[in-house]
mmCIF file with all atom_site columns, C-alpha atoms in Angstrom:
data_model
loop_
_atom_site.group_PDB
_atom_site.id
_atom_site.type_symbol
_atom_site.label_atom_id
_atom_site.label_alt_id
_atom_site.label_comp_id
_atom_site.label_asym_id
_atom_site.label_entity_id
_atom_site.label_seq_id
_atom_site.pdbx_PDB_ins_code
_atom_site.Cartn_x
_atom_site.Cartn_y
_atom_site.Cartn_z
_atom_site.occupancy
_atom_site.B_iso_or_equiv
_atom_site.pdbx_formal_charge
_atom_site.auth_seq_id
_atom_site.auth_comp_id
_atom_site.auth_asym_id
_atom_site.auth_atom_id
_atom_site.pdbx_PDB_model_num
ATOM 1   C CA . MET U 1 1   ? 0.092  0.014  -0.098  1.00 94.00 ? 1   MET U CA 1
ATOM 2   C CA . PHE U 1 2   ? 1.333  3.172  -0.837  1.00 97.00 ? 2   PHE U CA 1
ATOM 3   C CA . PHE U 1 3   ? 1.106  7.030  1.032   1.00 97.00 ? 3   PHE U CA 1
ATOM 4   C CA . VAL U 1 4   ? 1.178  10.145 0.606   1.00 96.00 ? 4   VAL U CA 1
ATOM 5   C CA . THR U 1 5   ? 2.365  12.708 3.137   1.00 96.00 ? 5   THR U CA 1
ATOM 6   C CA . PRO U 1 6   ? -0.339 15.411 4.466   1.00 95.00 ? 6   PRO U CA 1
ATOM 7   C CA . GLY U 1 7   ? 0.370  18.598 3.289   1.00 96.00 ? 7   GLY U CA 1
ATOM 8   C CA . TYR U 1 8   ? 3.150  18.767 0.868   1.00 95.00 ? 8   TYR U CA 1
ATOM 9   C CA . GLY U 1 9   ? 2.462  14.975 -0.390  1.00 95.00 ? 9   GLY U CA 1
ATOM 10  C CA . PRO U 1 10  ? -0.720 15.487 -2.901  1.00 96.00 ? 10  PRO U CA 1
ATOM 11  C CA . LYS U 1 11  ? 1.730  18.254 -4.617  1.00 95.00 ? 11  LYS U CA 1
ATOM 12  C CA . HIS U 1 12  ? 4.419  15.972 -5.167  1.00 95.00 ? 12  HIS U CA 1
ATOM 13  C CA . LEU U 1 13  ? 2.125  13.144 -6.103  1.00 95.00 ? 13  LEU U CA 1
ATOM 14  C CA . ALA U 1 14  ? 0.328  15.746 -8.689  1.00 96.00 ? 14  ALA U CA 1
ATOM 15  C CA . ALA U 1 15  ? 3.092  17.157 -10.207 1.00 94.00 ? 15  ALA U CA 1
ATOM 16  C CA . LEU U 1 16  ? 6.098  14.662 -10.038 1.00 94.00 ? 16  LEU U CA 1
ATOM 17  C CA . HIS U 1 17  ? 3.867  11.143 -9.916  1.00 97.00 ? 17  HIS U CA 1
ATOM 18  C CA . TYR U 1 18  ? 5.476  9.555  -7.035  1.00 95.00 ? 18  TYR U CA 1
ATOM 19  C CA . SER U 1 19  ? 4.119  8.395  -3.211  1.00 96.00 ? 19  SER U CA 1
ATOM 20  C CA . GLN U 1 20  ? 6.227  9.276  0.040   1.00 97.00 ? 20  GLN U CA 1
ATOM 21  C CA . ALA U 1 21  ? 5.875  5.840  1.492   1.00 98.00 ? 21  ALA U CA 1
ATOM 22  C CA . VAL U 1 22  ? 5.044  2.094  1.108   1.00 98.00 ? 22  VAL U CA 1
ATOM 23  C CA . ARG U 1 23  ? 4.220  -0.483 3.435   1.00 97.00 ? 23  ARG U CA 1
ATOM 24  C CA . ILE U 1 24  ? 4.837  -4.138 2.438   1.00 97.00 ? 24  ILE U CA 1
ATOM 25  C CA . GLY U 1 25  ? 3.865  -6.252 5.361   1.00 96.00 ? 25  GLY U CA 1
ATOM 26  C CA . ASP U 1 26  ? 5.867  -4.955 8.651   1.00 97.00 ? 26  ASP U CA 1
ATOM 27  C CA . ARG U 1 27  ? 8.314  -3.088 6.244   1.00 98.00 ? 27  ARG U CA 1
ATOM 28  C CA . VAL U 1 28  ? 8.156  0.391  5.439   1.00 98.00 ? 28  VAL U CA 1
ATOM 29  C CA . GLU U 1 29  ? 10.345 2.093  2.840   1.00 98.00 ? 29  GLU U CA 1
ATOM 30  C CA . ILE U 1 30  ? 9.820  5.956  2.320   1.00 98.00 ? 30  ILE U CA 1
ATOM 31  C CA . SER U 1 31  ? 11.248 8.307  -0.575  1.00 98.00 ? 31  SER U CA 1
ATOM 32  C CA . GLY U 1 32  ? 13.661 11.048 0.147   1.00 98.00 ? 32  GLY U CA 1
ATOM 33  C CA . GLN U 1 33  ? 12.137 13.686 2.465   1.00 98.00 ? 33  GLN U CA 1
ATOM 34  C CA . GLY U 1 34  ? 13.810 17.339 1.972   1.00 98.00 ? 34  GLY U CA 1
ATOM 35  C CA . GLY U 1 35  ? 13.716 19.891 4.618   1.00 98.00 ? 35  GLY U CA 1
ATOM 36  C CA . TRP U 1 36  ? 10.791 21.879 2.776   1.00 96.00 ? 36  TRP U CA 1
ATOM 37  C CA . ASP U 1 37  ? 7.820  23.345 4.112   1.00 96.00 ? 37  ASP U CA 1
ATOM 38  C CA . ASP U 1 38  ? 4.397  22.123 2.584   1.00 96.00 ? 38  ASP U CA 1
ATOM 39  C CA . ASP U 1 39  ? 4.886  24.796 -0.141  1.00 94.00 ? 39  ASP U CA 1
ATOM 40  C CA . THR U 1 40  ? 8.304  23.086 -0.771  1.00 93.00 ? 40  THR U CA 1
ATOM 41  C CA . VAL U 1 41  ? 10.225 26.125 0.435   1.00 95.00 ? 41  VAL U CA 1
ATOM 42  C CA . PHE U 1 42  ? 13.942 25.334 2.030   1.00 97.00 ? 42  PHE U CA 1
ATOM 43  C CA . PRO U 1 43  ? 15.257 27.727 4.952   1.00 97.00 ? 43  PRO U CA 1
ATOM 44  C CA . ALA U 1 44  ? 18.392 29.915 4.172   1.00 97.00 ? 44  ALA U CA 1
ATOM 45  C CA . ASP U 1 45  ? 19.923 27.891 7.705   1.00 97.00 ? 45  ASP U CA 1
ATOM 46  C CA . LEU U 1 46  ? 21.644 24.458 6.800   1.00 98.00 ? 46  LEU U CA 1
ATOM 47  C CA . GLU U 1 47  ? 20.895 22.983 10.391  1.00 98.00 ? 47  GLU U CA 1
ATOM 48  C CA . GLU U 1 48  ? 17.176 24.302 10.138  1.00 98.00 ? 48  GLU U CA 1
ATOM 49  C CA . GLU U 1 49  ? 16.789 22.533 6.762   1.00 98.00 ? 49  GLU U CA 1
ATOM 50  C CA . ILE U 1 50  ? 18.528 18.975 8.350   1.00 98.00 ? 50  ILE U CA 1
ATOM 51  C CA . ILE U 1 51  ? 15.999 19.505 11.384  1.00 98.00 ? 51  ILE U CA 1
ATOM 52  C CA . ARG U 1 52  ? 12.894 19.815 8.701   1.00 98.00 ? 52  ARG U CA 1
ATOM 53  C CA . ALA U 1 53  ? 14.001 17.040 6.842   1.00 98.00 ? 53  ALA U CA 1
ATOM 54  C CA . PHE U 1 54  ? 13.896 14.626 9.963   1.00 98.00 ? 54  PHE U CA 1
ATOM 55  C CA . ASP U 1 55  ? 10.167 15.965 10.514  1.00 98.00 ? 55  ASP U CA 1
ATOM 56  C CA . ASN U 1 56  ? 9.470  15.220 7.093   1.00 98.00 ? 56  ASN U CA 1
ATOM 57  C CA . VAL U 1 57  ? 10.809 11.692 7.796   1.00 98.00 ? 57  VAL U CA 1
ATOM 58  C CA . GLU U 1 58  ? 8.695  11.350 11.020  1.00 98.00 ? 58  GLU U CA 1
ATOM 59  C CA . ARG U 1 59  ? 5.628  12.839 9.066   1.00 98.00 ? 59  ARG U CA 1
ATOM 60  C CA . THR U 1 60  ? 5.895  10.173 6.295   1.00 98.00 ? 60  THR U CA 1
ATOM 61  C CA . LEU U 1 61  ? 6.550  7.429  8.377   1.00 98.00 ? 61  LEU U CA 1
ATOM 62  C CA . ALA U 1 62  ? 3.783  8.163  10.738  1.00 98.00 ? 62  ALA U CA 1
ATOM 63  C CA . THR U 1 63  ? 1.272  8.317  7.490   1.00 97.00 ? 63  THR U CA 1
ATOM 64  C CA . ALA U 1 64  ? 2.506  4.571  7.004   1.00 97.00 ? 64  ALA U CA 1
ATOM 65  C CA . GLY U 1 65  ? 2.199  3.621  10.506  1.00 97.00 ? 65  GLY U CA 1
ATOM 66  C CA . ALA U 1 66  ? 5.646  3.614  11.709  1.00 97.00 ? 66  ALA U CA 1
ATOM 67  C CA . THR U 1 67  ? 7.786  5.727  13.812  1.00 96.00 ? 67  THR U CA 1
ATOM 68  C CA . TRP U 1 68  ? 12.214 6.629  14.464  1.00 97.00 ? 68  TRP U CA 1
ATOM 69  C CA . ALA U 1 69  ? 11.613 3.763  16.788  1.00 95.00 ? 69  ALA U CA 1
ATOM 70  C CA . ASP U 1 70  ? 11.149 1.581  13.880  1.00 97.00 ? 70  ASP U CA 1
ATOM 71  C CA . VAL U 1 71  ? 14.031 2.639  11.548  1.00 97.00 ? 71  VAL U CA 1
ATOM 72  C CA . VAL U 1 72  ? 16.464 0.264  11.156  1.00 97.00 ? 72  VAL U CA 1
ATOM 73  C CA . SER U 1 73  ? 18.563 1.974  7.865   1.00 98.00 ? 73  SER U CA 1
ATOM 74  C CA . VAL U 1 74  ? 18.806 5.716  6.774   1.00 98.00 ? 74  VAL U CA 1
ATOM 75  C CA . ASP U 1 75  ? 20.581 6.778  3.223   1.00 98.00 ? 75  ASP U CA 1
ATOM 76  C CA . SER U 1 76  ? 21.118 10.663 3.350   1.00 98.00 ? 76  SER U CA 1
ATOM 77  C CA . PHE U 1 77  ? 22.348 12.950 0.478   1.00 98.00 ? 77  PHE U CA 1
ATOM 78  C CA . HIS U 1 78  ? 24.283 15.864 0.847   1.00 98.00 ? 78  HIS U CA 1
ATOM 79  C CA . ILE U 1 79  ? 25.318 18.852 -1.439  1.00 97.00 ? 79  ILE U CA 1
ATOM 80  C CA . PRO U 1 80  ? 28.963 19.324 0.521   1.00 96.00 ? 80  PRO U CA 1
ATOM 81  C CA . THR U 1 81  ? 29.657 22.275 2.155   1.00 93.00 ? 81  THR U CA 1
ATOM 82  C CA . ALA U 1 82  ? 33.627 21.206 2.061   1.00 89.00 ? 82  ALA U CA 1
ATOM 83  C CA . ASP U 1 83  ? 35.783 20.195 -1.121  1.00 87.00 ? 83  ASP U CA 1
ATOM 84  C CA . ASP U 1 84  ? 36.964 16.871 0.405   1.00 91.00 ? 84  ASP U CA 1
ATOM 85  C CA . THR U 1 85  ? 34.115 15.878 2.551   1.00 93.00 ? 85  THR U CA 1
ATOM 86  C CA . ILE U 1 86  ? 30.176 16.289 3.153   1.00 95.00 ? 86  ILE U CA 1
ATOM 87  C CA . GLY U 1 87  ? 31.413 18.905 5.743   1.00 93.00 ? 87  GLY U CA 1
ATOM 88  C CA . ASP U 1 88  ? 31.054 18.856 9.718   1.00 94.00 ? 88  ASP U CA 1
ATOM 89  C CA . GLU U 1 89  ? 27.775 20.810 9.957   1.00 94.00 ? 89  GLU U CA 1
ATOM 90  C CA . HIS U 1 90  ? 25.788 18.328 7.759   1.00 96.00 ? 90  HIS U CA 1
ATOM 91  C CA . THR U 1 91  ? 27.544 15.268 9.922   1.00 96.00 ? 91  THR U CA 1
ATOM 92  C CA . ARG U 1 92  ? 27.167 16.801 13.284  1.00 97.00 ? 92  ARG U CA 1
ATOM 93  C CA . VAL U 1 93  ? 23.402 17.967 12.565  1.00 98.00 ? 93  VAL U CA 1
ATOM 94  C CA . MET U 1 94  ? 22.176 14.796 11.261  1.00 98.00 ? 94  MET U CA 1
ATOM 95  C CA . VAL U 1 95  ? 24.208 12.868 14.477  1.00 98.00 ? 95  VAL U CA 1
ATOM 96  C CA . GLU U 1 96  ? 22.465 15.355 16.789  1.00 98.00 ? 96  GLU U CA 1
ATOM 97  C CA . GLN U 1 97  ? 19.045 14.315 15.502  1.00 98.00 ? 97  GLN U CA 1
ATOM 98  C CA . PHE U 1 98  ? 19.615 10.623 15.538  1.00 98.00 ? 98  PHE U CA 1
ATOM 99  C CA . ARG U 1 99  ? 20.157 10.624 19.199  1.00 97.00 ? 99  ARG U CA 1
ATOM 100 C CA . LYS U 1 100 ? 17.355 12.926 19.654  1.00 98.00 ? 100 LYS U CA 1
ATOM 101 C CA . ARG U 1 101 ? 14.707 10.737 17.740  1.00 97.00 ? 101 ARG U CA 1
ATOM 102 C CA . MET U 1 102 ? 16.266 7.549  18.200  1.00 96.00 ? 102 MET U CA 1
ATOM 103 C CA . GLY U 1 103 ? 17.893 7.798  22.029  1.00 94.00 ? 103 GLY U CA 1
ATOM 104 C CA . ASP U 1 104 ? 20.334 4.877  22.109  1.00 93.00 ? 104 ASP U CA 1
ATOM 105 C CA . ARG U 1 105 ? 19.112 2.774  19.106  1.00 92.00 ? 105 ARG U CA 1
ATOM 106 C CA . ALA U 1 106 ? 21.889 3.376  16.138  1.00 95.00 ? 106 ALA U CA 1
ATOM 107 C CA . PRO U 1 107 ? 20.787 2.577  12.784  1.00 96.00 ? 107 PRO U CA 1
ATOM 108 C CA . ILE U 1 108 ? 22.504 1.619  9.981   1.00 97.00 ? 108 ILE U CA 1
ATOM 109 C CA . TRP U 1 109 ? 23.673 4.806  8.069   1.00 98.00 ? 109 TRP U CA 1
ATOM 110 C CA . THR U 1 110 ? 24.665 5.796  4.504   1.00 98.00 ? 110 THR U CA 1
ATOM 111 C CA . GLN U 1 111 ? 25.847 9.732  3.604   1.00 97.00 ? 111 GLN U CA 1
ATOM 112 C CA . LEU U 1 112 ? 26.505 10.555 0.218   1.00 97.00 ? 112 LEU U CA 1
ATOM 113 C CA . GLY U 1 113 ? 27.841 13.966 -1.130  1.00 97.00 ? 113 GLY U CA 1
ATOM 114 C CA . VAL U 1 114 ? 26.190 14.420 -4.360  1.00 97.00 ? 114 VAL U CA 1
ATOM 115 C CA . ALA U 1 115 ? 26.409 17.327 -7.188  1.00 96.00 ? 115 ALA U CA 1
ATOM 116 C CA . ALA U 1 116 ? 22.368 18.025 -7.291  1.00 97.00 ? 116 ALA U CA 1
ATOM 117 C CA . LEU U 1 117 ? 19.458 17.166 -5.626  1.00 97.00 ? 117 LEU U CA 1
ATOM 118 C CA . GLY U 1 118 ? 15.512 17.053 -6.713  1.00 94.00 ? 118 GLY U CA 1
ATOM 119 C CA . ALA U 1 119 ? 15.079 20.599 -6.010  1.00 94.00 ? 119 ALA U CA 1
ATOM 120 C CA . PRO U 1 120 ? 16.452 23.972 -6.201  1.00 94.00 ? 120 PRO U CA 1
ATOM 121 C CA . GLY U 1 121 ? 18.331 24.960 -2.833  1.00 94.00 ? 121 GLY U CA 1
ATOM 122 C CA . MET U 1 122 ? 17.596 21.823 -1.736  1.00 97.00 ? 122 MET U CA 1
ATOM 123 C CA . ARG U 1 123 ? 20.817 20.977 0.328   1.00 98.00 ? 123 ARG U CA 1
ATOM 124 C CA . VAL U 1 124 ? 19.889 17.439 1.998   1.00 98.00 ? 124 VAL U CA 1
ATOM 125 C CA . GLU U 1 125 ? 17.961 14.498 1.187   1.00 98.00 ? 125 GLU U CA 1
ATOM 126 C CA . ILE U 1 126 ? 16.652 11.480 4.018   1.00 98.00 ? 126 ILE U CA 1
ATOM 127 C CA . ARG U 1 127 ? 15.469 8.189  3.042   1.00 98.00 ? 127 ARG U CA 1
ATOM 128 C CA . ALA U 1 128 ? 14.816 5.444  5.295   1.00 98.00 ? 128 ALA U CA 1
ATOM 129 C CA . THR U 1 129 ? 13.582 2.034  6.124   1.00 98.00 ? 129 THR U CA 1
ATOM 130 C CA . ALA U 1 130 ? 11.287 1.068  8.930   1.00 98.00 ? 130 ALA U CA 1
ATOM 131 C CA . ILE U 1 131 ? 10.896 -2.753 10.505  1.00 97.00 ? 131 ILE U CA 1
ATOM 132 C CA . LEU U 1 132 ? 7.352  -2.542 12.936  1.00 96.00 ? 132 LEU U CA 1
ATOM 133 C CA . GLY U 1 133 ? 7.640  -3.752 16.258  1.00 85.00 ? 133 GLY U CA 1
ATOM 134 C CA . GLN U 1 134 ? 11.969 -2.617 16.452  1.00 67.00 ? 134 GLN U CA 1
ATOM 135 C CA . ALA U 1 135 ? 10.795 -0.355 19.542  1.00 60.00 ? 135 ALA U CA 1
#
């Protein structure tokens, strides 16, 4: 069963023809969520954008009946802020949010630096897999 996140989801479905989540049995897969608001506007501050992306992951998981407590795997995509690495600010905020939202549980995580993301001004995108009942 496919799910569309309330708020921005119906607009993305109509314009881009994709759903934000799919649930198959006890497994929930979500598409990459950015740090946008319901009008797909990004904040100027990178930290705020990353936190908002985590909020959007949470909203999308909830739509499919999952929470951060069910998350087992995260892939994050970043526009680097340094020449030879993604940048400390990206990593610092990501780790802070993992600790805040998942406590002692630590997901498997792949962090990738990319040249561009799906929307102008977008600097981070987070994709997650959840297995229900992991809490």
